[in-house]
Steps between C-alpha positions, in 0.01 A plus 500: 500500500656832390518700822148382598343700217637841602613720212743770613445846354647847543418858405771765459531865407807685376625854534374576153672763289243662273581407137844359591444149373857383561502609864164332553619182330800476731282570803267215402791261452655594835170460681437160339845380603422600861186289497480202737603185316178321598293753303322371189356827369604866529269781389596861424266801446326623187728659238798464736751482213416852388321647797121544504509879499692559175208687346559597134845343514310179425484631143880511477648221291824521700313401815303220334805362320687492831215310668511228233876471535470492879277193481781319320745599774260383770472160332877465517559643848209398720539189723421201283255316727308806617191599303497879476214716371576861404294787364601640160354714217509317164406594142308277262314577177516877546364479855671536836401257774548491876639151561632247750785280377555158659869403505627155597813298429644756260196566282172687489223242548222739405375856524170599662336811353301734723129486419347798679666837448392766753429845364325686778594735787880491527546223242571573131627162381293501180709792383786250455371142522257280315310223675517128430169505313680670209740209447480350152723202571636355821873470437781753487851487356762621749876471470463226238245296697129448443324534835136465610350849529150479642262586782426128549832356615547217748836366618486142632781393730462124485740447789320713759151480340483880498303650210577870470274765352555876486300815567654838424386767746158625386410148385413420862272801548239411235181291556644189333879510537710298255620300801146367544523344153856388573376314808210344312757365254723358771715779645563453871758779539413849377756778487422866459760748376368837607579869530228615736534849641414560861199699616315500831305175548647329195723253689219312680288500185790363294562235766132402501504458121800266515363295789157476342638393163722235655204372702252490210749337265644259760849606408811677619544865405829692486450875467802726437463875454756765404649686796570862589800513262258568213456865401319709761412781260130443564474169689664297770521125452430242763753220472210288627580131477265222605526123504165332559378144490134394482383826657765496775768769525840326510731803490482869418704817468305826490574861410557584865773235529718657227668159489711415196592147608366199314159385624474123532211261540367170380190377321344175615445339160361186660234691689403690184453170321304340784269800536427503128413131511273558797339832402479407136220742408760778524685352206198497270550763230195710402679636193590359162818300473819705458805374315793503739868473427641233730874490568637194682825501696677277750672680784769330704362326812631642828787311660394613847200289601437685828204733531575875484202731531442872534142445609420416860346159554250552780499218757134578572342549156143500635577777751563864394830610653409867539324538836239754389426300185470180704251656742289626209520165318398302808200729553394453137532122529285493814237707326494268198467197727220665695314606185526146363356350817234770538375441146496123547289536817267750333453290185410184694280698743705397799574715805654234726854371489706241688878522530752299701748708703832340593698798625714483186549748220276346233185467712563847643507650152186307406320641805614853416363458147174360635456803725572742215264313264225518760560873531465538122169313504370661822484165679527448876836356618303275734410302188866407467536175693868492588599162635818401681550126529789413733662165433801300607752758376325822593710727721382751756641783287303419185182415692515828694557696178207322334251580774630855532468558126141375487399709800661818365328463162162449667424169332298212636777297658503125545767298682467132410762251612565216255677271749210267576373481141844420359575244772172328420593505132837341585313218673270457203787468251731321744760775501744510792475850646868483594602451137552853374484424130315658207175329607536656845542844343240482225230358725510826695488715186202308361314509832536876505366527146205274588412729790517809279291342225232383742487840669453658158201270447367587845525876454420511129839643414814416303841383619775750426829339397825622652776323298741711294671474161826362640321217679311415182823493300660256743182308581561591865136447589292197591291374211135560588623654823627857508528457122121536469257789546223683315715803418879535541589868538875441541539267202719741301694653791849353553621438854770769482232758424241386757714623789538848345126530437423416863776734621360778280155447649651503850664836429164639386347386830785664693436827316128471592582442865396132503816399685364173644412371154831625357699330776326169437564527128868579550540199728337278239746635242787400729369147560687221313305353208355166612193278444525409872404138441778352716521542879688808623833491678518442875507875562186550289669637187417409141684179412391459139645781289406478134817653358717252689320223311457630147748787484474878507189661352731780388664254262181318402326825409804608297492169308123522457511851356760417238327174410148639465573854385803441278496123434874487549671158511648370829860594408412865445283519813788351699749749353269792578444372855875490558517855367214616725577314824876454475740219414543419869147352497580274206429167673178624660375647172568180306342277764190721519476514121485120487222502758315768308491315168419166658207639698381731222452207263371239742242729663323621186196281580419735790507803275281340235207504742576813698212734594421832338718789607567841351829559316668819619861468377684415180485125560249251631463121510128472437420224247231733363747781448878514482613141538373192320707189556416129523535350846710214367754706302856371528756708686800315352603767246522767770649278771769379261609858444485579872706192586776615262534834676780563744 
């Protein structure tokens, strides 16, 4: 796998000398030679060989002749294995065109012609340049070579799988940019050679255009604009450079930075491909077929197989890292959950609800959502039958938090011990109560579910499920036990996010002066994750800690995100996990990854009959929505790859 599908790109500006082609040529060569050796593609600004602000000097044959000769010098002097794209004015058939020349391994692969020529406000490009629609043929003769000369150029790097298309400045600002057609014809890396002047408010708008285009086209986008070295007779230029990938900003240098260093980033070609396969309607062209010129090359594979990334790999991809953003996101998620439940209750004409409360995070969040849904519908909280069902593993801490929570929310509270019922069941099935096996554990979970279901019948309500997305992924729930309900509000919330949602709600209660409720919620957040199905320790502490058995939910949620959202193979997920969590956790990451894939495949049968539950995030495991998979699918392909990792 070539660097796990990452294509390394760069954007550079030069200290342009207006109309001094030879100085600009040398500056481009020097900058290219400074470029990091891992870089596959280097992009320079629009008309960088001449300078964008030459004005009527563009009519001078001396300038245009020098630009053609400079291209020949660049072919000879640029690093051989680096693809370089430069902006240049070129003549053809009595017209002058604003172009981008693609240079690789000593030759010009092709020339992209600018399609949309601005001629408004401060722009007067039509005074000098023709647009691509005036082309009569799509080749040009330069320095003894016949070269593709078109607005429909695609460069295929068969080694890296990158397919490169080009916008030139204004091309991005129109309703249907050329890069949209490039993407529909296979481009997954778009470059934009620009000379965009700076005005108030233009930087964020320019950024939004690039991010939006990369998101809509499921591609990488490398934007490189001329810097302040252009003429300032009437304008000041931005030097704005952006590297984006699928709507995500990877790296950026703005006008305020005044930074002339090379901007680096990488495009995740594999993710682009996977997203296009998954969201395939985006690749359906509404326009007539366009004849593209396709150029195929083979770059040299990297000798360094280690992963080098500019982008940050977040260890908690489901959780926004910015505190203010996280608080806002958690509030939005709670509201979506509550609206989903409120509508379900309203549609089925039901104003009673039964929910089991364990003193853990998941059931706490479910109760919070129930209370908020009842508020939306104007229902009485007394119609929420909150039930705590202490068993053999229940500790004083979790039981106290359960009863406190129910009292503080003003629900109808029930405390039903399952000891006698489960012991009777053990006698019926001839299970030794001293044998703490899976039967011992699951009998308790199913007894609790039976109680909840029967109470729902008794009070004409529904059972609210508490299980989360992470538990569904790992099958860490008892089939027809806590696995089952009438509506599962946490079904698309991963474990790493549940805690933050509850903490966010606790902070809201603190701000409202509800300190008793907030204190209970904070203590629940600090309680170890446990099903509490095994007896506690001698000092009354939780003995059965989930993450000691199956591994860290931090890791499992990381694996789950990159499997469901990006469909990455095990080797890439493993490499990214090492990048995110650190090489020192190598053994733990690999061991947990094996557990993840084994459980993910073997527990699909639980997901294929999971209850309804609203999707609130980018991924979900509902068989009616995001994930359709047979319960008897083989895991061997994935486990074989995992077992070869080290």
